[in-house]
Coordinates of C-alpha atoms in Angstrom, one line a residue:
Chain A
M1 CA -33.3 -84.5 -2.2
S2 CA -36.7 -85.1 -4.0
E3 CA -37.7 -81.7 -3.2
G4 CA -34.7 -80.2 -4.7
V5 CA -35.3 -82.0 -7.8
E6 CA -38.8 -80.9 -7.9
A7 CA -37.8 -77.3 -7.7
L8 CA -35.2 -77.9 -10.4
I9 CA -38.0 -79.2 -12.7
K10 CA -40.3 -76.3 -11.8
T11 CA -37.5 -73.8 -12.5
T12 CA -36.9 -75.4 -16.0
K13 CA -40.5 -75.6 -16.6
G14 CA -40.8 -71.8 -15.8
V15 CA -38.0 -71.2 -18.2
K16 CA -39.5 -73.3 -20.9
E17 CA -42.9 -71.6 -20.5
T18 CA -41.8 -68.0 -20.7
P19 CA -40.9 -67.7 -24.4
N20 CA -44.3 -69.4 -25.2
N21 CA -46.2 -66.9 -23.0
V22 CA -44.4 -64.1 -24.5
G23 CA -46.1 -64.7 -27.7
T24 CA -44.7 -65.9 -31.1
A25 CA -45.4 -62.9 -33.3
P26 CA -42.5 -60.6 -32.3
I27 CA -40.1 -63.6 -32.5
N28 CA -41.2 -64.2 -36.1
S29 CA -40.9 -60.6 -37.1
N30 CA -37.3 -60.6 -35.5
K31 CA -36.3 -63.6 -37.5
E32 CA -37.5 -61.9 -40.7
L33 CA -35.8 -58.7 -39.9
E34 CA -32.6 -60.8 -39.4
S35 CA -32.9 -62.8 -42.6
N36 CA -33.5 -59.5 -44.4
T37 CA -30.6 -57.5 -43.0
T38 CA -27.9 -60.2 -42.7
P39 CA -26.9 -60.6 -46.3
G40 CA -26.9 -56.9 -46.8
V41 CA -24.5 -56.6 -43.8
W42 CA -22.3 -59.3 -45.1
K43 CA -22.3 -57.9 -48.5
S44 CA -21.2 -54.3 -47.4
L45 CA -18.7 -55.9 -45.0
L46 CA -17.2 -58.1 -47.8
S47 CA -17.1 -55.2 -50.3
D48 CA -15.4 -53.2 -47.6
L49 CA -12.9 -55.8 -46.9
S50 CA -12.3 -56.7 -50.7
I51 CA -11.5 -53.1 -51.5
G52 CA -9.1 -52.8 -48.6
A53 CA -7.6 -56.2 -49.4
I54 CA -6.5 -55.1 -53.0
I55 CA -3.1 -53.5 -52.1
P56 CA -1.9 -56.1 -49.5
V57 CA -2.9 -59.0 -51.9
V58 CA -1.4 -57.7 -54.9
T59 CA 1.9 -56.7 -52.9
I60 CA 2.1 -60.4 -51.4
V61 CA 1.6 -62.1 -54.9
V62 CA 4.2 -59.8 -56.6
W63 CA 6.6 -60.3 -53.8
Q64 CA 6.2 -64.0 -53.8
L65 CA 6.6 -64.3 -57.5
A66 CA 9.7 -61.9 -57.5
G67 CA 11.3 -64.2 -54.8
N68 CA 10.5 -67.3 -56.8
A69 CA 12.1 -66.0 -59.8
G70 CA 15.2 -65.1 -57.8
W71 CA 14.9 -61.2 -58.4
I72 CA 15.2 -60.6 -54.8
S73 CA 17.7 -62.1 -52.3
A74 CA 16.1 -64.5 -50.0
E75 CA 18.6 -63.4 -47.2
F76 CA 17.2 -59.8 -47.3
M77 CA 13.7 -60.5 -48.2
P78 CA 12.3 -64.0 -47.5
T79 CA 9.3 -64.8 -49.5
P80 CA 5.9 -64.8 -47.9
L81 CA 5.7 -68.4 -47.8
K82 CA 9.0 -68.8 -46.0
I83 CA 7.8 -66.3 -43.5
L84 CA 4.5 -68.2 -43.2
D85 CA 6.7 -71.3 -42.5
A86 CA 8.6 -69.6 -39.8
L87 CA 5.3 -68.2 -38.2
V88 CA 3.9 -71.8 -38.1
E89 CA 7.1 -73.2 -36.6
L90 CA 7.2 -70.7 -33.9
A91 CA 3.4 -71.1 -33.2
V92 CA 3.7 -74.8 -32.9
S93 CA 6.8 -74.8 -30.5
G94 CA 4.8 -72.5 -28.2
E95 CA 7.7 -69.7 -28.4
L96 CA 5.4 -67.3 -30.1
I97 CA 2.6 -67.5 -27.5
H98 CA 5.2 -67.4 -24.7
H99 CA 7.0 -64.2 -26.0
L100 CA 3.7 -62.6 -27.1
G101 CA 2.2 -63.0 -23.6
I102 CA 5.1 -61.4 -22.1
S103 CA 5.0 -58.4 -24.5
I104 CA 1.4 -57.9 -23.9
G105 CA 1.8 -58.1 -20.2
R106 CA 4.5 -55.4 -20.4
A107 CA 2.7 -53.2 -22.6
G108 CA -0.5 -53.7 -20.5
I109 CA 1.2 -52.7 -17.2
G110 CA 3.0 -49.7 -18.8
F111 CA -0.1 -48.5 -20.2
L112 CA -2.2 -49.0 -17.1
I113 CA 0.2 -47.0 -14.9
G114 CA 0.8 -44.4 -17.6
G115 CA -2.8 -44.1 -18.6
I116 CA -4.1 -43.9 -14.9
L117 CA -1.6 -41.1 -14.1
G118 CA -2.3 -39.3 -17.4
L119 CA -6.1 -39.4 -16.6
L120 CA -5.4 -38.3 -13.1
F121 CA -3.3 -35.3 -13.9
G122 CA -5.6 -34.4 -17.0
V123 CA -8.7 -34.3 -14.7
L124 CA -6.9 -32.2 -12.0
T125 CA -5.4 -29.7 -14.6
G126 CA -8.7 -29.7 -16.5
L127 CA -10.7 -28.9 -13.5
F128 CA -8.5 -26.6 -11.5
R129 CA -6.8 -23.6 -13.1
S130 CA -4.2 -23.4 -10.1
V131 CA -3.2 -27.0 -10.9
E132 CA -2.9 -26.1 -14.6
Y133 CA -0.6 -23.3 -13.9
L134 CA 1.5 -25.4 -11.6
L135 CA 1.8 -28.5 -13.7
D136 CA 0.9 -27.8 -17.3
P137 CA 3.9 -25.8 -18.5
S138 CA 6.4 -28.6 -17.1
V139 CA 4.3 -31.4 -18.7
Q140 CA 4.2 -29.5 -22.0
V141 CA 8.1 -29.3 -21.9
L142 CA 8.6 -32.8 -21.2
R143 CA 6.0 -33.9 -23.9
L144 CA 8.0 -32.5 -26.5
V145 CA 11.1 -34.7 -25.6
P146 CA 10.6 -37.8 -27.7
H147 CA 10.2 -40.5 -24.9
L148 CA 12.6 -42.8 -26.8
A149 CA 15.4 -40.2 -26.4
I150 CA 15.2 -40.8 -22.6
A151 CA 15.3 -44.5 -22.9
P152 CA 19.0 -44.8 -22.4
L153 CA 18.8 -42.8 -19.1
I154 CA 15.9 -45.0 -17.9
I155 CA 18.1 -48.1 -18.6
L156 CA 21.1 -46.3 -16.8
W157 CA 18.8 -45.7 -13.8
F158 CA 16.8 -49.0 -13.7
G159 CA 19.0 -51.5 -15.4
F160 CA 17.9 -53.9 -18.1
G161 CA 15.2 -55.3 -15.9
E162 CA 11.3 -55.3 -16.2
I163 CA 11.0 -52.0 -14.4
S164 CA 12.9 -49.9 -17.1
K165 CA 10.8 -51.6 -19.8
V166 CA 7.6 -50.7 -18.0
V167 CA 8.9 -47.1 -17.3
I168 CA 9.9 -46.5 -20.9
I169 CA 6.3 -47.6 -21.9
L170 CA 4.4 -45.6 -19.4
S171 CA 6.4 -42.4 -20.0
G172 CA 5.0 -42.7 -23.5
S173 CA 1.5 -43.5 -22.8
F174 CA 1.0 -40.9 -20.1
F175 CA 1.0 -37.8 -22.5
P176 CA -1.7 -38.5 -25.0
L177 CA -4.2 -39.5 -22.2
Y178 CA -3.2 -36.4 -20.1
I179 CA -3.6 -33.9 -23.0
N180 CA -6.8 -35.2 -24.4
T181 CA -8.5 -35.5 -20.9
F182 CA -7.4 -31.8 -20.3
M183 CA -8.6 -30.7 -23.6
G184 CA -11.8 -32.6 -23.2
I185 CA -12.7 -31.0 -20.0
R186 CA -11.8 -27.6 -21.1
N187 CA -13.9 -28.0 -24.4
V188 CA -17.1 -28.8 -22.5
D189 CA -19.9 -26.5 -23.9
N190 CA -20.5 -23.4 -21.8
K191 CA -23.9 -23.4 -22.6
L192 CA -24.4 -26.8 -20.8
F193 CA -22.6 -25.2 -17.9
E194 CA -25.4 -22.7 -17.7
V195 CA -28.0 -25.4 -17.7
A196 CA -26.1 -27.0 -14.9
R197 CA -26.3 -23.6 -12.9
V198 CA -29.9 -23.3 -13.6
L199 CA -30.6 -26.8 -12.6
G200 CA -28.7 -26.2 -9.4
F201 CA -26.0 -29.1 -10.0
S202 CA -23.6 -29.3 -7.0
R203 CA -19.8 -29.3 -7.9
Y204 CA -19.9 -33.0 -7.8
Q205 CA -23.0 -33.4 -9.9
Q206 CA -21.4 -31.0 -12.4
L207 CA -18.3 -33.4 -12.6
R208 CA -20.3 -36.5 -12.9
R209 CA -23.3 -35.4 -14.8
L210 CA -21.7 -32.9 -17.2
I211 CA -18.0 -32.8 -17.3
L212 CA -17.0 -36.4 -17.5
P213 CA -19.7 -37.4 -20.1
A214 CA -19.0 -34.4 -22.2
A215 CA -15.2 -35.2 -22.1
L216 CA -15.6 -38.8 -22.7
P217 CA -15.1 -38.5 -26.5
S218 CA -11.8 -36.8 -26.1
I219 CA -10.8 -39.2 -23.3
L220 CA -11.4 -42.2 -25.1
L221 CA -9.5 -40.9 -28.1
G222 CA -6.6 -40.2 -25.8
L223 CA -6.9 -43.9 -24.5
R224 CA -6.4 -45.1 -28.1
I225 CA -3.5 -42.9 -28.8
S226 CA -1.9 -43.9 -25.4
L227 CA -2.2 -47.6 -26.3
A228 CA -0.7 -47.0 -29.6
V229 CA 2.2 -45.3 -28.0
A230 CA 2.6 -47.9 -25.4
W231 CA 2.9 -50.6 -28.3
I232 CA 5.7 -48.5 -29.8
G233 CA 7.5 -48.0 -26.4
L234 CA 7.3 -51.8 -26.1
V235 CA 9.2 -52.6 -29.2
V236 CA 12.0 -50.1 -28.2
A237 CA 12.1 -51.4 -24.6
E238 CA 12.4 -54.9 -25.9
V239 CA 14.8 -54.3 -28.8
I240 CA 17.2 -52.3 -26.5
G241 CA 17.8 -55.3 -24.3
S242 CA 15.8 -58.1 -23.2
Q243 CA 15.6 -61.9 -22.8
S244 CA 12.2 -62.3 -23.8
G245 CA 9.2 -60.8 -25.8
I246 CA 8.5 -60.2 -29.5
G247 CA 11.2 -57.5 -29.4
F248 CA 13.7 -60.0 -28.2
L249 CA 12.6 -62.4 -30.9
I250 CA 13.3 -60.0 -33.4
N251 CA 16.6 -59.0 -32.1
E252 CA 17.9 -62.5 -31.7
A253 CA 16.8 -63.3 -35.2
K254 CA 18.8 -60.3 -36.5
Q255 CA 21.8 -61.9 -34.7
N256 CA 21.2 -65.2 -36.2
S257 CA 20.4 -63.8 -39.6
R258 CA 17.0 -65.3 -39.7
T259 CA 15.3 -62.5 -41.6
E260 CA 12.0 -64.5 -41.9
I261 CA 11.5 -64.3 -38.0
I262 CA 12.1 -60.6 -38.1
F263 CA 9.3 -60.4 -40.5
V264 CA 7.1 -62.7 -38.3
G265 CA 7.8 -60.3 -35.3
I266 CA 6.9 -57.3 -37.3
I267 CA 3.6 -58.9 -38.4
I268 CA 2.7 -60.0 -34.8
F269 CA 3.3 -56.5 -33.7
A270 CA 1.0 -55.2 -36.5
V271 CA -1.8 -57.6 -36.0
V272 CA -1.9 -57.6 -32.4
G273 CA -1.7 -53.9 -32.3
K274 CA -4.5 -53.5 -34.8
L275 CA -6.6 -55.9 -33.0
I276 CA -6.2 -54.1 -29.6
D277 CA -7.0 -50.8 -31.5
S278 CA -10.2 -52.2 -33.0
L279 CA -11.3 -53.4 -29.7
F280 CA -10.9 -49.9 -28.3
H281 CA -12.7 -48.5 -31.3
A282 CA -15.5 -50.7 -30.6
I283 CA -15.6 -49.8 -27.0
E284 CA -15.7 -46.0 -28.1
R285 CA -18.5 -46.6 -30.4
K286 CA -20.5 -48.4 -27.6
F287 CA -20.0 -45.4 -25.3
L288 CA -20.4 -42.6 -27.9
F289 CA -23.4 -43.7 -29.7
W290 CA -25.2 -40.6 -28.7
R291 CA -23.0 -38.5 -30.7
D292 CA -24.6 -36.9 -33.7
S293 CA -21.5 -36.4 -36.1
Y294 CA -20.6 -37.1 -39.6
H295 CA -20.0 -40.6 -40.2
G296 CA -18.5 -40.4 -43.8
Chain B
M1 CA -48.5 -4.0 -5.7
G2 CA -46.6 -4.9 -2.6
D3 CA -47.3 -8.5 -3.0
A4 CA -46.1 -9.1 -6.5
M5 CA -44.3 -12.4 -6.9
L6 CA -41.4 -10.8 -8.8
A7 CA -40.6 -7.3 -8.1
I8 CA -38.0 -5.5 -10.3
S9 CA -37.3 -1.8 -9.4
N10 CA -35.0 0.8 -10.7
L11 CA -32.9 -2.0 -12.6
N12 CA -29.7 -0.9 -14.4
K13 CA -27.3 -2.9 -16.1
R14 CA -24.2 -1.7 -18.1
F15 CA -21.8 -3.8 -20.2
D16 CA -18.3 -2.5 -20.5
T17 CA -16.7 -3.4 -23.7
A18 CA -13.4 -2.3 -25.5
A19 CA -15.4 0.0 -27.6
G20 CA -17.0 1.8 -24.6
H21 CA -20.0 0.9 -22.5
V22 CA -23.5 -0.2 -23.5
Q23 CA -26.4 0.7 -21.3
A24 CA -28.3 -2.7 -21.6
L25 CA -31.0 -1.8 -19.3
Y26 CA -32.0 1.6 -17.9
N27 CA -34.3 2.2 -14.8
V28 CA -36.5 -0.8 -15.5
D29 CA -39.5 -1.4 -13.1
L30 CA -41.7 -4.3 -13.5
Q31 CA -44.1 -6.3 -11.2
V32 CA -45.2 -9.7 -12.1
Q33 CA -48.1 -11.3 -10.0
E34 CA -48.3 -14.9 -9.2
G35 CA -49.8 -17.1 -11.9
E36 CA -49.5 -14.3 -14.5
F37 CA -48.1 -14.7 -18.1
V38 CA -45.9 -11.7 -19.2
T39 CA -44.5 -11.4 -22.6
V40 CA -41.5 -9.1 -23.3
I41 CA -41.1 -7.8 -26.7
G42 CA -38.5 -5.6 -28.3
P43 CA -36.0 -5.1 -31.2
S44 CA -32.6 -6.8 -31.0
G45 CA -30.3 -5.1 -28.4
C46 CA -33.3 -3.8 -26.3
G47 CA -32.0 -6.0 -23.2
K48 CA -34.8 -8.3 -23.1
S49 CA -32.6 -11.3 -22.7
T50 CA -30.3 -9.7 -20.2
L51 CA -33.5 -8.7 -18.1
L52 CA -34.4 -12.4 -18.3
R53 CA -31.1 -13.7 -17.4
I54 CA -30.7 -11.3 -14.4
V55 CA -34.0 -12.6 -13.0
A56 CA -32.7 -16.1 -13.5
G57 CA -29.6 -15.1 -11.5
L58 CA -27.3 -15.9 -14.5
D59 CA -26.1 -12.4 -15.0
S60 CA -24.9 -10.2 -12.2
G61 CA -23.4 -6.8 -11.9
Y62 CA -26.5 -4.7 -12.0
T63 CA -27.8 -1.9 -9.7
G64 CA -31.3 -1.8 -8.5
S65 CA -33.4 -4.6 -6.8
V66 CA -34.8 -7.8 -8.2
T67 CA -36.8 -10.0 -5.6
L68 CA -38.7 -13.1 -5.9
E69 CA -41.2 -13.5 -3.3
G70 CA -39.6 -10.7 -1.3
V71 CA -36.0 -12.2 -1.5
Q72 CA -33.4 -10.7 -3.4
I73 CA -32.0 -12.9 -6.3
G74 CA -28.6 -14.4 -5.5
G75 CA -27.8 -16.8 -8.2
P76 CA -29.4 -19.4 -10.5
G77 CA -31.4 -22.2 -8.8
I78 CA -34.1 -24.5 -9.5
D79 CA -36.9 -22.0 -8.1
K80 CA -36.3 -20.1 -11.4
G81 CA -36.7 -22.4 -14.4
F82 CA -35.1 -21.2 -17.7
I83 CA -35.8 -22.3 -21.1
F84 CA -33.1 -21.1 -23.7
Q85 CA -33.5 -20.5 -27.3
E86 CA -31.8 -23.8 -28.1
H87 CA -32.9 -26.8 -26.2
R88 CA -29.6 -27.4 -24.5
L89 CA -30.4 -31.0 -23.7
F90 CA -27.6 -33.3 -22.5
P91 CA -26.9 -35.2 -25.8
W92 CA -25.8 -38.4 -24.1
L93 CA -29.0 -38.8 -22.0
T94 CA -32.4 -40.1 -23.1
V95 CA -35.6 -37.8 -22.9
E96 CA -36.4 -39.2 -19.5
K97 CA -33.0 -39.0 -18.1
N98 CA -32.7 -35.6 -19.4
I99 CA -35.9 -34.5 -17.6
A100 CA -34.7 -36.2 -14.4
S101 CA -31.0 -35.0 -14.9
D102 CA -29.5 -35.0 -11.3
L103 CA -32.8 -36.6 -9.8
P104 CA -32.8 -40.4 -9.5
L105 CA -35.4 -42.0 -11.8
G106 CA -35.3 -44.9 -9.5
N107 CA -37.1 -42.9 -6.9
K108 CA -40.7 -43.6 -7.2
E109 CA -42.0 -40.1 -6.8
V110 CA -39.4 -38.8 -9.5
R111 CA -40.4 -41.6 -11.9
Q112 CA -44.1 -40.7 -11.3
K113 CA -43.6 -37.0 -11.9
V114 CA -41.4 -37.5 -14.9
D115 CA -44.0 -39.7 -16.5
E116 CA -46.7 -37.1 -15.8
L117 CA -44.6 -34.4 -17.4
I118 CA -44.0 -36.6 -20.5
E119 CA -47.7 -36.9 -20.8
L120 CA -48.0 -33.2 -20.3
V121 CA -45.6 -32.3 -23.0
K122 CA -47.1 -35.0 -25.3
L123 CA -43.9 -37.0 -25.7
K124 CA -45.4 -40.4 -24.8
G125 CA -43.3 -43.1 -26.5
F126 CA -40.2 -41.0 -26.8
E127 CA -38.9 -41.7 -23.3
K128 CA -35.9 -43.6 -24.4
S129 CA -35.1 -41.4 -27.6
Y130 CA -31.9 -39.5 -27.6
P131 CA -31.8 -35.8 -28.3
R132 CA -30.4 -36.2 -31.8
E133 CA -33.5 -38.2 -32.8
L134 CA -35.9 -35.5 -31.9
S135 CA -37.3 -32.6 -34.0
G136 CA -36.6 -29.0 -32.5
G137 CA -40.1 -28.9 -31.4
M138 CA -40.0 -32.0 -29.3
A139 CA -36.6 -31.2 -27.9
Q140 CA -37.8 -27.8 -26.7
R141 CA -40.7 -29.5 -24.9
V142 CA -38.3 -32.0 -23.1
A143 CA -36.5 -28.8 -21.9
I144 CA -39.6 -27.4 -20.5
A145 CA -40.5 -30.6 -18.7
R146 CA -37.0 -30.7 -17.3
A147 CA -37.5 -27.1 -15.9
L148 CA -41.1 -28.0 -14.6
L149 CA -40.0 -31.0 -12.8
R150 CA -38.2 -28.9 -10.3
N151 CA -41.5 -27.0 -9.5
P152 CA -40.2 -23.6 -10.3
K153 CA -41.8 -20.5 -8.7
I154 CA -41.5 -18.8 -12.2
L155 CA -40.6 -20.0 -15.6
L156 CA -38.3 -17.8 -17.7
L157 CA -38.3 -18.4 -21.5
D158 CA -35.8 -16.7 -23.7
E159 CA -37.2 -16.8 -27.3
P160 CA -37.8 -20.6 -26.8
F161 CA -39.6 -21.1 -30.2
G162 CA -37.5 -18.6 -32.2
A163 CA -35.6 -21.4 -34.0
L164 CA -38.9 -23.4 -34.9
D165 CA -40.8 -23.1 -38.2
A166 CA -44.1 -21.3 -38.2
F167 CA -46.4 -24.4 -37.9
T168 CA -44.3 -25.9 -35.0
R169 CA -44.3 -22.5 -33.3
A170 CA -48.0 -22.2 -33.4
H171 CA -48.3 -25.8 -31.9
M172 CA -45.8 -25.2 -29.2
Q173 CA -47.7 -21.9 -28.2
T174 CA -50.8 -23.9 -27.6
V175 CA -48.9 -26.6 -25.6
L176 CA -47.2 -24.1 -23.5
L177 CA -50.8 -22.3 -22.7
D178 CA -52.1 -25.9 -21.8
I179 CA -49.3 -26.2 -19.3
W180 CA -49.7 -22.7 -18.0
R181 CA -53.4 -23.2 -17.3
T182 CA -52.9 -26.7 -15.9
N183 CA -49.7 -25.9 -13.6
Q184 CA -50.4 -22.2 -13.2
T185 CA -46.7 -21.6 -13.2
T186 CA -45.9 -17.8 -13.3
M187 CA -44.1 -17.1 -16.7
I188 CA -42.0 -14.5 -18.4
F189 CA -41.6 -15.1 -22.0
V190 CA -39.2 -13.0 -24.2
T191 CA -39.9 -13.0 -28.0
H192 CA -39.6 -10.8 -30.9
D193 CA -42.6 -12.0 -32.6
I194 CA -45.6 -9.5 -32.0
D195 CA -48.3 -12.2 -32.7
E196 CA -46.8 -14.6 -30.3
A197 CA -46.5 -11.9 -27.5
V198 CA -50.2 -11.0 -28.0
F199 CA -51.3 -14.6 -28.3
L200 CA -49.8 -15.7 -25.1
G201 CA -49.5 -12.9 -22.5
N202 CA -51.9 -11.3 -19.9
R203 CA -49.6 -8.3 -20.6
V204 CA -47.2 -7.3 -23.3
V205 CA -44.0 -5.5 -22.1
I206 CA -42.5 -3.4 -24.9
L207 CA -38.9 -2.5 -24.5
E208 CA -36.9 0.0 -26.5
P209 CA -33.1 0.0 -27.2
R210 CA -30.2 2.2 -26.4
P211 CA -30.7 2.4 -23.5
G212 CA -32.8 -0.6 -23.1
K213 CA -35.9 0.5 -21.0
I214 CA -39.6 -0.1 -20.7
R215 CA -41.5 2.0 -23.4
N216 CA -45.1 0.6 -22.5
I217 CA -47.0 -2.3 -21.0
I218 CA -50.1 -3.3 -22.7
P219 CA -52.6 -5.4 -21.0
I220 CA -54.2 -8.0 -23.2
D221 CA -57.6 -8.7 -21.8
L222 CA -58.7 -11.3 -24.2
P223 CA -60.0 -14.7 -22.9
Y224 CA -58.0 -17.8 -23.6
P225 CA -58.1 -19.6 -26.0
R226 CA -57.4 -16.8 -28.2
K227 CA -57.8 -16.8 -32.0
K228 CA -55.2 -14.9 -34.2
T229 CA -57.8 -14.2 -36.8
T230 CA -60.4 -12.2 -34.6
T231 CA -60.9 -8.5 -34.9
S232 CA -60.2 -7.9 -31.2
F233 CA -56.9 -9.7 -31.5
Q234 CA -55.9 -7.8 -34.7
E235 CA -56.8 -4.5 -32.8
L236 CA -54.5 -5.3 -29.9
R237 CA -51.8 -6.4 -32.3
L238 CA -51.9 -3.1 -34.1
K239 CA -51.8 -1.3 -30.7
V240 CA -48.4 -3.1 -29.9
L241 CA -47.3 -2.7 -33.4
N242 CA -48.0 1.2 -33.2
Q243 CA -45.7 1.2 -30.1
F244 CA -42.9 0.1 -32.4
E245 CA -43.4 2.7 -35.0
K246 CA -42.5 5.2 -32.5
V247 CA -39.3 3.5 -32.1
D248 CA -37.5 4.4 -35.4
E249 CA -35.1 1.5 -35.3
L250 CA -37.3 -1.3 -35.8
E251 CA -35.1 -4.3 -36.3
L252 CA -37.4 -7.2 -36.0
T253 CA -35.8 -10.2 -37.5
D254 CA -36.9 -12.7 -40.2
G255 CA -39.9 -14.8 -39.4
A256 CA -41.3 -12.3 -36.9
G257 CA -44.9 -12.0 -37.0
I258 CA -45.2 -8.8 -39.0

């Protein structure tokens, strides 16, 4: 027992000691750096936000005032404050989280299956001409069919259950990832292939060290587009017929003439969609920092 | 000359295009000894790059024989290091990872050799930099280190300093000569800069275009390090230049040392 305690003390001591041993100078300079840059970052972030916020804020204020003045019908166009009330009500009752969770789960599963298939087929057609000749023409024809047009067929086949929803979502998210992966692989600079030949890369090395990293920007773009399409597919799948999810919430509100809840659903779709997209954009930047391109 | 490291004999290469065919190389014969520094110079279209790419195994479809240590060249490989005009580094890898490429940096031996090469090409402190953060000369030095890590029997350089400014180019020439003397790697260096060819090579091979063939080979028997301002250097430079004046279509590009 006592040995254990001693060991514990030792380790905490060790942890305590290290920062002191490292030296104070670099820590100080780090702090200085932080205090110098932080206001600048906040300032630019705030100014970016404020410019971007002008249009939404003005719209909301005008909307609210017009509603108060009775210029627009509350039935068709409830005021922002009424929508906010509905949002709070749904959030407090826990309904919102429940339906949102179900929606995200559906979109996630559909996106995962569609995305993995798209990536797999994209890699195969990108790497092998024979697979391209076999698959690509069919995929290109199917791609041009709006995936929402086949939704009724999917429901006919799979019913109104979860499977048909996931199939609708995955059928949409397959194509962007497929095409971008395929194009990404085919656009790898031939000059770098010559380098790979001179360095004696094996076929596997070529794939791992050249093709995949070079195609990554395109693959990540495909991922983001696929995700957006999955989100759209989700709305369709849930509005067509379901007992849960944000789409169901909207549909039910329509039948009960609760327009403000329709708006809540729309806002949730927009905000969550934007958050997911921002997350993937951040991932993109983390992986593609080496790119030397125009940043605007 | 039976024991030449690289033996090219009766090499012919033709490009067939829609407009007809171009004789890129015509009956080229050349032997390069181990440890030799050969520079190849000629106007555009004389086939100097094609010659180098054939030796590297990057181009095929020629007639004649090209052997490295007695073995016919099959395809590209690490025994024939190649430096392109552009650095062609992998933009997503740091300097040290670019040098290692497919070799594991975790391996002690690789790590040690990479560190030595970074020292040799004078890039200490830039191990973790990305290609976009490097100047043209630095990036080209990384490319040279990448080739040298594989211990090539021969290093083939295709106008490697052509895109650099005059000062950086002069500096890179000195760096390359240092590397050559330290490692004693056999080098073939293609250029369109007469000063560069005379400054670097034991021999200058002069090619002429249409069809691309060897006009003359001029030995440069000046001791290293050479000075471009000495009379003996200038005499040899004139000797090479005179070869060109016999070729009417002198098409040296901007920035060449004339």
